[in-house]
mmCIF file of C-alpha atoms in Angstrom:
data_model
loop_
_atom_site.group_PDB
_atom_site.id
_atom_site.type_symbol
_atom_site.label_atom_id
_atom_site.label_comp_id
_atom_site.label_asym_id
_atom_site.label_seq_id
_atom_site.Cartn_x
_atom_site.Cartn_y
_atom_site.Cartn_z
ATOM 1 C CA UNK A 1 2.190 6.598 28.945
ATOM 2 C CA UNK A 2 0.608 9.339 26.605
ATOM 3 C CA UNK A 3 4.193 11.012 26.380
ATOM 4 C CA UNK A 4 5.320 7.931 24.931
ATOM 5 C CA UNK A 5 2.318 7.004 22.662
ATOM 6 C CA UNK A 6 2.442 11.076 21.465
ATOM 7 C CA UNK A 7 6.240 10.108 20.670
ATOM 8 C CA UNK A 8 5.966 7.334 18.309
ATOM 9 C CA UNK A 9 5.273 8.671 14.618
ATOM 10 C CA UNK A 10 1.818 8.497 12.578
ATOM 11 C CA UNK A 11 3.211 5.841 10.414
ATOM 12 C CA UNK A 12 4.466 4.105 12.913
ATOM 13 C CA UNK A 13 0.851 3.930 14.861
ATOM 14 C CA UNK A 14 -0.838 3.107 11.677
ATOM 15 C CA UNK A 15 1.766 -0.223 11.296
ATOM 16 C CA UNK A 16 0.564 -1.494 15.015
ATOM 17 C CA UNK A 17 -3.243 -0.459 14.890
ATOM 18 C CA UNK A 18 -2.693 -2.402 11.543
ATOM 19 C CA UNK A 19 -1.228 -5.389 12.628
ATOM 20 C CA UNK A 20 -3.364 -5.823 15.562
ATOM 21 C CA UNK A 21 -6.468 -5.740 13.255
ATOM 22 C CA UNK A 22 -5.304 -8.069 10.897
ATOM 23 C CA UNK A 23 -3.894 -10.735 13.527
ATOM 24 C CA UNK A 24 -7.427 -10.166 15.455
ATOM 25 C CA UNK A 25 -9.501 -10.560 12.674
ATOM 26 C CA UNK A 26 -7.807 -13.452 10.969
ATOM 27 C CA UNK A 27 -7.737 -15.508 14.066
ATOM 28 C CA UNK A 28 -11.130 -15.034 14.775
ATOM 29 C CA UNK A 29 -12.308 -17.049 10.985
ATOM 30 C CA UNK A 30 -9.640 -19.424 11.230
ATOM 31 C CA UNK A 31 -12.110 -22.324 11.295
ATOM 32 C CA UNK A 32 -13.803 -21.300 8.064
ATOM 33 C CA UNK A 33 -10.427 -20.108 6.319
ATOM 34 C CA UNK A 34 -9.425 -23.492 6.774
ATOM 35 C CA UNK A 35 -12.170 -25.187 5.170
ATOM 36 C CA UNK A 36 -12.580 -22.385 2.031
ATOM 37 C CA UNK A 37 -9.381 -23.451 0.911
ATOM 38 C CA UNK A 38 -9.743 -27.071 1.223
ATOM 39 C CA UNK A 39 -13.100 -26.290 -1.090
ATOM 40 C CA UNK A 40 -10.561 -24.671 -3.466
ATOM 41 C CA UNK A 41 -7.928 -27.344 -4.012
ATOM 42 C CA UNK A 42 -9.443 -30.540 -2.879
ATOM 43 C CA UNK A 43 -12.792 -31.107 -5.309
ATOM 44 C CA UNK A 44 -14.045 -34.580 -4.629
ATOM 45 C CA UNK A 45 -12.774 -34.861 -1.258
ATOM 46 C CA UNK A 46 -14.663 -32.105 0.633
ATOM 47 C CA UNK A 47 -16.978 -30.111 -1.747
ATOM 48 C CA UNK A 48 -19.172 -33.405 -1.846
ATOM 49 C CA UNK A 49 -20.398 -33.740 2.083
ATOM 50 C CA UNK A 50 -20.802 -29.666 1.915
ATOM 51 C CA UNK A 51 -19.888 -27.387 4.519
ATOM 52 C CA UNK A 52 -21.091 -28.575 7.433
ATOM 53 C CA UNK A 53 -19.774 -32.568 6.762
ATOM 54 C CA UNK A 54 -16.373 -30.658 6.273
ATOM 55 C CA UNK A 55 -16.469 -29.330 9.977
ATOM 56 C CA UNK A 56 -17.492 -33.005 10.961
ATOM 57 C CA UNK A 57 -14.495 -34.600 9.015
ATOM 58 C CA UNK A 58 -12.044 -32.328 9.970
ATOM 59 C CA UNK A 59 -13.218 -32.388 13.887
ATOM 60 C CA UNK A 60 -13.579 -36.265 13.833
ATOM 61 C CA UNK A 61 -9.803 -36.820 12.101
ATOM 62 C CA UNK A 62 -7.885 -33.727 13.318
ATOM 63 C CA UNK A 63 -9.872 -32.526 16.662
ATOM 64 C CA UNK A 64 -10.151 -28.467 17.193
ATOM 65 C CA UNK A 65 -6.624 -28.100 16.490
ATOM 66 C CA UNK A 66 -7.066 -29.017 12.880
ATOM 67 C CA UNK A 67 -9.623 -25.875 12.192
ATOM 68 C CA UNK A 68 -6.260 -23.989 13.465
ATOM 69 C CA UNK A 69 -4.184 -25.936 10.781
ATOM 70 C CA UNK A 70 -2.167 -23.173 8.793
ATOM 71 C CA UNK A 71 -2.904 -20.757 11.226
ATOM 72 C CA UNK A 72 0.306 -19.307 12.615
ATOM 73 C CA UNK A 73 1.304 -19.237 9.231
ATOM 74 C CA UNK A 74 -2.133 -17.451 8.732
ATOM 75 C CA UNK A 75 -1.598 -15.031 11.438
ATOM 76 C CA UNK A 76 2.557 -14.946 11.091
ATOM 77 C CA UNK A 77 1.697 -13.520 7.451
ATOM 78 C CA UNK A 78 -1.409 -11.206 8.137
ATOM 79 C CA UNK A 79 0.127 -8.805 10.769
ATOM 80 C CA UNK A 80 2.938 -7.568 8.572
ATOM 81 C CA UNK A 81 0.397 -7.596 5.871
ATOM 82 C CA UNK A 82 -2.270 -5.990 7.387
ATOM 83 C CA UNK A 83 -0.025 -3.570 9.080
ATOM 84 C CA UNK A 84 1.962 -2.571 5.615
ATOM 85 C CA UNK A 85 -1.658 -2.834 3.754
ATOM 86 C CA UNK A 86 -3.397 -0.747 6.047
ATOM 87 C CA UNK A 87 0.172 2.039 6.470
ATOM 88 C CA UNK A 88 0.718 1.851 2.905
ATOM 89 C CA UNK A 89 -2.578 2.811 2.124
ATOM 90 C CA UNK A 90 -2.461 5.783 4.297
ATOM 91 C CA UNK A 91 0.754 6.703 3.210
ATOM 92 C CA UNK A 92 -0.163 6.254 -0.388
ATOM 93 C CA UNK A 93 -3.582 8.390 -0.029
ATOM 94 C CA UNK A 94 -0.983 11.484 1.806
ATOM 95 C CA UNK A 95 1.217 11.403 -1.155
ATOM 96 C CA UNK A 96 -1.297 11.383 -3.583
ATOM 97 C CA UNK A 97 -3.002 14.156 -2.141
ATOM 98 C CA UNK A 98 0.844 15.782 -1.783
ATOM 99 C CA UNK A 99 1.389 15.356 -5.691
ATOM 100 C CA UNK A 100 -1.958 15.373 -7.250
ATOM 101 C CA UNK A 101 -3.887 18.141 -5.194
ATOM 102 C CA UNK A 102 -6.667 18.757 -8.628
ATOM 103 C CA UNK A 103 -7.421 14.588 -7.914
ATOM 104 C CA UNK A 104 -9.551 15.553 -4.976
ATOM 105 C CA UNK A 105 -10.477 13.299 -1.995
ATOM 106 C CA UNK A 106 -13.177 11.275 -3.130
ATOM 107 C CA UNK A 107 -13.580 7.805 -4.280
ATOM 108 C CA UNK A 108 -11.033 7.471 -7.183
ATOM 109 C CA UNK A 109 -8.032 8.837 -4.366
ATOM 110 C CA UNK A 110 -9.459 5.542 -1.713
ATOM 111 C CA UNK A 111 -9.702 3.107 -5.162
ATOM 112 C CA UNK A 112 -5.583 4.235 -5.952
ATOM 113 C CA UNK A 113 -4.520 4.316 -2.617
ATOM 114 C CA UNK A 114 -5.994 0.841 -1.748
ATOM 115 C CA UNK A 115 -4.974 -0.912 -4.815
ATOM 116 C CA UNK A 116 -1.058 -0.006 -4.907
ATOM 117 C CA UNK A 117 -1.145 -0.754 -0.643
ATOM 118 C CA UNK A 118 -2.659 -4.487 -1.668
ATOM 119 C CA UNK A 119 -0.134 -4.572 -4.273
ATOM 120 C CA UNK A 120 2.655 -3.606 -1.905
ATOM 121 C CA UNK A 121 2.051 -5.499 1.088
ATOM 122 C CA UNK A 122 1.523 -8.841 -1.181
ATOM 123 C CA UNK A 123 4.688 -8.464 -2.507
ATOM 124 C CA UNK A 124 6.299 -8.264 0.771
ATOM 125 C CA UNK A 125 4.330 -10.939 3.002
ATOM 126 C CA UNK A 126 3.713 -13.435 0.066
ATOM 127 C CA UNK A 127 5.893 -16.153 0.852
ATOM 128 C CA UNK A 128 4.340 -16.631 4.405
ATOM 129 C CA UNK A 129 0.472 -16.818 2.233
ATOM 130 C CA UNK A 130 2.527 -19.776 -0.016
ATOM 131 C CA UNK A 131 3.156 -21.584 3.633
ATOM 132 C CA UNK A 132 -0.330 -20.971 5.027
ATOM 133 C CA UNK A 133 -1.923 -22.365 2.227
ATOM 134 C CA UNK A 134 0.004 -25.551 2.100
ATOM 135 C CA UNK A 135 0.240 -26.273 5.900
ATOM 136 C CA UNK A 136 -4.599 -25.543 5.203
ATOM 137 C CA UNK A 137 -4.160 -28.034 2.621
ATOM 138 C CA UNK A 138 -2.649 -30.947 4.526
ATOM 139 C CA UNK A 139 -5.390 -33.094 6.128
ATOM 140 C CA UNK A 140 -4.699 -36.398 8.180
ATOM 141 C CA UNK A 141 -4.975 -39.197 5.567
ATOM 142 C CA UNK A 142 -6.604 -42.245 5.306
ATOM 143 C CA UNK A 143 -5.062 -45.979 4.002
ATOM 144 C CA UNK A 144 -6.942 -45.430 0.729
ATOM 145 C CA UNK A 145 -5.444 -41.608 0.247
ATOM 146 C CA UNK A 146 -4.224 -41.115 -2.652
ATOM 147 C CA UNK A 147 -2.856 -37.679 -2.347
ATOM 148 C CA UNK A 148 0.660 -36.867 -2.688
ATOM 149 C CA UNK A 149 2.627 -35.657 0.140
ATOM 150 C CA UNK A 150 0.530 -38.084 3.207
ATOM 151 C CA UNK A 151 1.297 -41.056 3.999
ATOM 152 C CA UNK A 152 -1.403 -42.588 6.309
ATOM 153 C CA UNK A 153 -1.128 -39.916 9.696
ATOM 154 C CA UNK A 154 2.293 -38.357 8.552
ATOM 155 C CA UNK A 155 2.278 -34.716 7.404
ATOM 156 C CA UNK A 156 4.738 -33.526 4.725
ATOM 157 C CA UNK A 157 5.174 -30.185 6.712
ATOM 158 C CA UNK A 158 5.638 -30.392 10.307
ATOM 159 C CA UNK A 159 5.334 -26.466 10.347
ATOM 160 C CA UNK A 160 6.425 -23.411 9.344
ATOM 161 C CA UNK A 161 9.592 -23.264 9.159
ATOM 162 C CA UNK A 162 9.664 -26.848 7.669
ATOM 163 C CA UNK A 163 7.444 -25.463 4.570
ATOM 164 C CA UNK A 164 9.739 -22.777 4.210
ATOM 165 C CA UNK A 165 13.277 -25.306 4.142
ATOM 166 C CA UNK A 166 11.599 -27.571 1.756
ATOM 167 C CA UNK A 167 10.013 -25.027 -0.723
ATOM 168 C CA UNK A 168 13.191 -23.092 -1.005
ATOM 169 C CA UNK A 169 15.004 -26.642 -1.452
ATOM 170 C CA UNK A 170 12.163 -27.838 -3.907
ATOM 171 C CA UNK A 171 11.917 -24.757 -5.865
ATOM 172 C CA UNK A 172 14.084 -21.796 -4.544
ATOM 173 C CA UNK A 173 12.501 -18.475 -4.525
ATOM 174 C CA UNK A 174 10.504 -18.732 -7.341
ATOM 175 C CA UNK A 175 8.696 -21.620 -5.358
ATOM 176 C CA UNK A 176 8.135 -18.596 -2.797
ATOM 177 C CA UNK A 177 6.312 -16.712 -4.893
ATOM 178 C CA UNK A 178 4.726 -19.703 -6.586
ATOM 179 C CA UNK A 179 0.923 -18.124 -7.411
ATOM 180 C CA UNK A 180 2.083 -14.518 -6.833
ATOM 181 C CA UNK A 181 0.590 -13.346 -10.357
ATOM 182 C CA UNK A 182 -2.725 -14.143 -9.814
ATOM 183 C CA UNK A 183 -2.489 -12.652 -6.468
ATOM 184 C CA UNK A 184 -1.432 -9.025 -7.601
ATOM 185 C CA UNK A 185 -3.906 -9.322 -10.553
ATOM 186 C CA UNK A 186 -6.513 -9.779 -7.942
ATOM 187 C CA UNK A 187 -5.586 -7.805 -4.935
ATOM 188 C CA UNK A 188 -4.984 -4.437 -6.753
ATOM 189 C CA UNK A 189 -8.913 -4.033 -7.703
ATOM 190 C CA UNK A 190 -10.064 -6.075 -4.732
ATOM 191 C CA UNK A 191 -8.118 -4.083 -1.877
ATOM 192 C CA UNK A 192 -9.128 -0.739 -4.177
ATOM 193 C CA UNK A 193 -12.615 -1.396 -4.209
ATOM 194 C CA UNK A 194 -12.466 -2.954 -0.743
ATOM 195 C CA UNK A 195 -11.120 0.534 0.790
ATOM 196 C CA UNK A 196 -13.495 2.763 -1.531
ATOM 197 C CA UNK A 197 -16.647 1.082 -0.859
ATOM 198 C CA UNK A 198 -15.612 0.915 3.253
ATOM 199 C CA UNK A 199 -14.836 4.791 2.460
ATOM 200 C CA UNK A 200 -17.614 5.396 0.473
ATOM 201 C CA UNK A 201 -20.074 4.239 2.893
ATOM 202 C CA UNK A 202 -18.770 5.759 5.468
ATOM 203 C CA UNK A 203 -19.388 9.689 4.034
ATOM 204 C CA UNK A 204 -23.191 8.945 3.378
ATOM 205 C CA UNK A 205 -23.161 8.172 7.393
ATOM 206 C CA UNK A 206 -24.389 11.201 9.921
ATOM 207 C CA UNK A 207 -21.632 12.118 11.329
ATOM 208 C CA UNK A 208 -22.825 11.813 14.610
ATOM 209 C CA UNK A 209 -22.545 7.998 13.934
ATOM 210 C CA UNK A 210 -19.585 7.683 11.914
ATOM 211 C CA UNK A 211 -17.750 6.418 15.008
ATOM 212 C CA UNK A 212 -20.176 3.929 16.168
ATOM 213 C CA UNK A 213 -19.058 0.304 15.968
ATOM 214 C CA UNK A 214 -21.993 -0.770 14.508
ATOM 215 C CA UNK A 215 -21.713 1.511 11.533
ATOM 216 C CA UNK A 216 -18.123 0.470 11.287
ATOM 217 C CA UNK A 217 -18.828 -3.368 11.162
ATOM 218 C CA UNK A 218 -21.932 -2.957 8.482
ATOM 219 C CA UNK A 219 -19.833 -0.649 6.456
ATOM 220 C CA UNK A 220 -16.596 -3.663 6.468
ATOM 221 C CA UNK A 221 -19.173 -6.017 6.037
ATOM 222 C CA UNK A 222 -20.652 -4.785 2.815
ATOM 223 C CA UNK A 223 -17.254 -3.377 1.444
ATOM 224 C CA UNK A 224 -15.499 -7.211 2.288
ATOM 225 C CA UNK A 225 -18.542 -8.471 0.907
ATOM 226 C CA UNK A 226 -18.747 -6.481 -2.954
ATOM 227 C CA UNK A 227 -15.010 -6.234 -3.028
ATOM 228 C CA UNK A 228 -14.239 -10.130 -2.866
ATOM 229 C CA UNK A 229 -17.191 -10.836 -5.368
ATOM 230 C CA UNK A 230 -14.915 -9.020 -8.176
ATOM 231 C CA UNK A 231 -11.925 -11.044 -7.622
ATOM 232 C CA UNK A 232 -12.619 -13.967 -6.359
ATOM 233 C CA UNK A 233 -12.269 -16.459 -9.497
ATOM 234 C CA UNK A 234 -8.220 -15.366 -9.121
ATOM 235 C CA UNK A 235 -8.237 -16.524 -5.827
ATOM 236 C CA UNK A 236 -8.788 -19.900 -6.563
ATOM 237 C CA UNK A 237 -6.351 -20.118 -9.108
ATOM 238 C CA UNK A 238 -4.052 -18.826 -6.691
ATOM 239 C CA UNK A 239 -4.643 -21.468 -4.396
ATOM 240 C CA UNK A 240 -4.500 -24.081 -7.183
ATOM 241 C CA UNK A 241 -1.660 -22.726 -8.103
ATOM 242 C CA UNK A 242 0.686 -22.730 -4.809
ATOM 243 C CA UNK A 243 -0.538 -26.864 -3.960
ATOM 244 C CA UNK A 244 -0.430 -28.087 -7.640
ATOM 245 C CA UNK A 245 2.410 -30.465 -7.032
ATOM 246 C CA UNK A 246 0.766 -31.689 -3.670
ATOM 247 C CA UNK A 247 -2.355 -33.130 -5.657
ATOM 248 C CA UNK A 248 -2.194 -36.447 -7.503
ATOM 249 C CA UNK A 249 -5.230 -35.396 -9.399
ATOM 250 C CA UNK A 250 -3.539 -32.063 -11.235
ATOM 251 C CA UNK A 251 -2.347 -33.838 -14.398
ATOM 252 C CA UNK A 252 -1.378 -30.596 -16.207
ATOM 253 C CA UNK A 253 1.060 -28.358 -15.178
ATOM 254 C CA UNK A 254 -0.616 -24.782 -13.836
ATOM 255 C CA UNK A 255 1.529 -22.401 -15.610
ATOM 256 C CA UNK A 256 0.687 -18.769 -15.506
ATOM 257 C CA UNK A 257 -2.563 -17.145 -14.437
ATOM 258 C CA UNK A 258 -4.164 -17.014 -17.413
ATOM 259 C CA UNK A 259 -3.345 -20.751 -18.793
ATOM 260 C CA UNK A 260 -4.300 -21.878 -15.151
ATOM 261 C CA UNK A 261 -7.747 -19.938 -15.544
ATOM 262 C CA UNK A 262 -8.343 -21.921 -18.356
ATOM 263 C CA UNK A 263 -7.098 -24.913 -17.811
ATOM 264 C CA UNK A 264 -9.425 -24.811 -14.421
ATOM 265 C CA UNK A 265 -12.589 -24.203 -16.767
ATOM 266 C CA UNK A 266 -11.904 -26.468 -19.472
ATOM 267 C CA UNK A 267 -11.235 -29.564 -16.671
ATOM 268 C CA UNK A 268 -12.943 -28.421 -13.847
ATOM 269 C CA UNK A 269 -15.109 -26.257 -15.494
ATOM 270 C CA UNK A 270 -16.832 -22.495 -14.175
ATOM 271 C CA UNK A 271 -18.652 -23.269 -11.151
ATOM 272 C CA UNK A 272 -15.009 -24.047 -10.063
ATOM 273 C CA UNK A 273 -13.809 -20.637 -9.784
ATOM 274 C CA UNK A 274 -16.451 -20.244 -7.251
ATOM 275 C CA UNK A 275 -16.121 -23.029 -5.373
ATOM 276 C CA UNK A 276 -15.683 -22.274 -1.271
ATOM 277 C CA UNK A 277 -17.500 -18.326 -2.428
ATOM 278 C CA UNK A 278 -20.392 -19.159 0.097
ATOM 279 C CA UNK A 279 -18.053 -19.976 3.327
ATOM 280 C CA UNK A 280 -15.702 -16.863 1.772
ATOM 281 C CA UNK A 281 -19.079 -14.632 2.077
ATOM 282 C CA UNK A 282 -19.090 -15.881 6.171
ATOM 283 C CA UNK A 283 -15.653 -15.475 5.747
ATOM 284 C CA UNK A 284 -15.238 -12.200 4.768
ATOM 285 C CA UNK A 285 -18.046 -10.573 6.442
ATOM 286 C CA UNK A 286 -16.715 -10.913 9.818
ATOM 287 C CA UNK A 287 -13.090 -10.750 8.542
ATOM 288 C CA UNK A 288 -13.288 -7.294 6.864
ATOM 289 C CA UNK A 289 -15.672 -5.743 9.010
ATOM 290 C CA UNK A 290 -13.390 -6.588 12.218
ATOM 291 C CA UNK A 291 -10.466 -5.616 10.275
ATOM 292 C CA UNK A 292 -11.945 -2.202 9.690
ATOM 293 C CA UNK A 293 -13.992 -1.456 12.971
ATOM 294 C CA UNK A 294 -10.193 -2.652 15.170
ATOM 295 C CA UNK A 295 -8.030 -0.656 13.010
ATOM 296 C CA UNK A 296 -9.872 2.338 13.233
ATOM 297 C CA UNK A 297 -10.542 1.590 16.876
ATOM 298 C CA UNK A 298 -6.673 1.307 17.505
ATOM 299 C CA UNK A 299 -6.055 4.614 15.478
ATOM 300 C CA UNK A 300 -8.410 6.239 18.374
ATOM 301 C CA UNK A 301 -6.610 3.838 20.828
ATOM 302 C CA UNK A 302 -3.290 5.867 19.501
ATOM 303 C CA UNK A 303 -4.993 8.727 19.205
ATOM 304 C CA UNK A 304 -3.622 9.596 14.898
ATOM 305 C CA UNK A 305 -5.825 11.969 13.763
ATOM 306 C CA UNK A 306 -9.019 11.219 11.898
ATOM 307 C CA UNK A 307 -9.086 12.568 8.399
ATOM 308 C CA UNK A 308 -12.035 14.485 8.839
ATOM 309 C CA UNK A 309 -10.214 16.629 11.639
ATOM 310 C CA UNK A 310 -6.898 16.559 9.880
ATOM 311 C CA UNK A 311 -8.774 17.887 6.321
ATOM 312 C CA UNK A 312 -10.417 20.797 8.632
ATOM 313 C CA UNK A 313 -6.922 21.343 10.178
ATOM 314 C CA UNK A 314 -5.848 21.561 6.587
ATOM 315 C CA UNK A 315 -8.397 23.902 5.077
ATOM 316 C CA UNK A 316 -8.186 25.911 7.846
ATOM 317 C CA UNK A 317 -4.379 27.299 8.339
ATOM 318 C CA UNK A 318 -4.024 26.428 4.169
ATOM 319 C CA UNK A 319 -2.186 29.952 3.931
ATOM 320 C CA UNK A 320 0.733 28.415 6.112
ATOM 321 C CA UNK A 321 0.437 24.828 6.070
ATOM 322 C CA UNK A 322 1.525 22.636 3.365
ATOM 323 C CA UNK A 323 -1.072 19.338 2.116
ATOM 324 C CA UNK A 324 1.559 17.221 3.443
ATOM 325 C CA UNK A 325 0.673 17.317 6.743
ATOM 326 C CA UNK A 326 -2.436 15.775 6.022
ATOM 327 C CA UNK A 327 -2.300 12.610 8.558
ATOM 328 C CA UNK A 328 -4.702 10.041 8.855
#
């Protein structure tokens, strides 16, 4: 079994220790996921009875299974997101080291690296976020529902698949990437920051504890935590965005990011573009932190190299080794 795990390339162990975090993680705060984007896109119907009259609702109507709604859409998206976010990152921080040694290997190399991995692993999973989102935002109706898209206990989207057929037939491709803008904008300084604050934290811990899982959930915690803060107002027009023409309420069309922004403020005003930021703090905290703490503990599981050993393996035999063996 070790000849076989030695076999398989660093890039290659980076994609599964990846994918395994993300699936792991995002399975884990399904339940408030589910409800944070109902906050988002659904105003009167669940922000009034709060958070916890949301659980009741959604447990009385829809039973345990409807806390899962969305999910294997969720989860079907986040492994080859997390695993290309998470590879691309690493891959990223190599070359830049490769091309711009005078950069260094501080915080401004985790801030570059971590944006363009968000920004390339959004633009390949987005499509499956579109479906997620719409499959969260169904919720079994009631005879005096008004919302477009339910008719009493029917569902527009029977699953997956189904929200994929009838997107592409709706809208084509362009409906697949419906709210992709606001996405990039936000996930370039919130998956930079996210990575350099994790990063960051990290370096001021003895090293004698930088391997402990407690460290490693505090440290995802806080960098989840400061990251999302930044970006989260974009979020919410993203959401907006990809269910606009399943909401009788949206009277005016959503048309870019920044006419969406402000057509969110100027009807719905600012507290809007916070709206669900509470349940996205429980959210996140458990979400980035497990994300961080599995992936690294996968990398060990795979045994790639940590980048403190690989930059002494570096320094070390400099005379005859190239930076681009630098693996992380």
């Amino acid at each position: 079994m070790e000849g076989v795990v030695d076999s398989i390339p660093v890039f290659a162990k980076e994609l599964i220790a990846g994918g395994v975090a993300g699936g792991f993680a995002k399975t884990v705060v399904a339940p408030l996921e589910r409800v944070k984007i109902l906050f988002q896109t659904r105003r009167a119907e669940f922000q009034s009875i709060g958070l916890l009259g949301s659980f009741n609702k959604i447990s009385r109507t829809e039973g345990v299974q409807g806390f899962y709604r969305g999910n294997g859409a969720s989860v079907a998206r986040i492994v080859p997101y997390a695993a290309l976010h998470y590879m691309a990152y690493e891959e990223y921080r190599r070359w830049i080291i490769d091309t711009y040694p005078g950069l260094g290997r501080g915080p401004v190399l985790d801030l570059v690296a971590g944006s363009f991995a968000g920004g390339t692993a959004v633009l390949f999973t987005y499509p499956l976020d579109l479906v997620r989102t719409k499959l969260a935002y169904q919720v079994i109706g009631s005879r005096n529902s008004s919302m477009k898209g339910l008719v009493y206990n029917e569902l527009l989207y029977k699953g997956i698949l189904d929200c994929f057929a009838k997107t592409y037939r709706e809208s084509g491709l362009r409906g697949l990437y419906r709210g992709v803008a606001p996405s990039l904008y936000g996930i370039f300084p919130y998956s930079g920051l996210k990575f350099y604050f994790y990063e960051e934290m990290k370096r001021h811990v003895p090293e004698e504890h930088r391997k402990d899982i407690t460290v490693k959930l505090i440290c995802g915690s806080i960098a989840g935590l400061l990251g999302q803060t930044f970006t989260y107002p974009l979020d919410v027009v993203r959401r907006q965005m990809q269910v606009e023409h399943l909401s009788a309420s949206n009277n005016a069309e959503l048309n870019g990011t920044m006419e969406s922004l402000i057509t969110i403020l100027r009807k719905q005003g600012w507290k809007q573009l916070f709206s669900g930021l509470s349940i996205n703090y429980l959210k996140v905290v458990p979400s980035v932190a497990i994300g961080f703490t599995v992936y690294d503990t996968m990398k060990s599981s795979l045994r790639v190299p940590s980048r403190e050993d690989a930059l002494i393996e570096v320094v070390t035999s400099k005379p005859s080794t190239q930076p681009s063996s630098l693996h992380s």
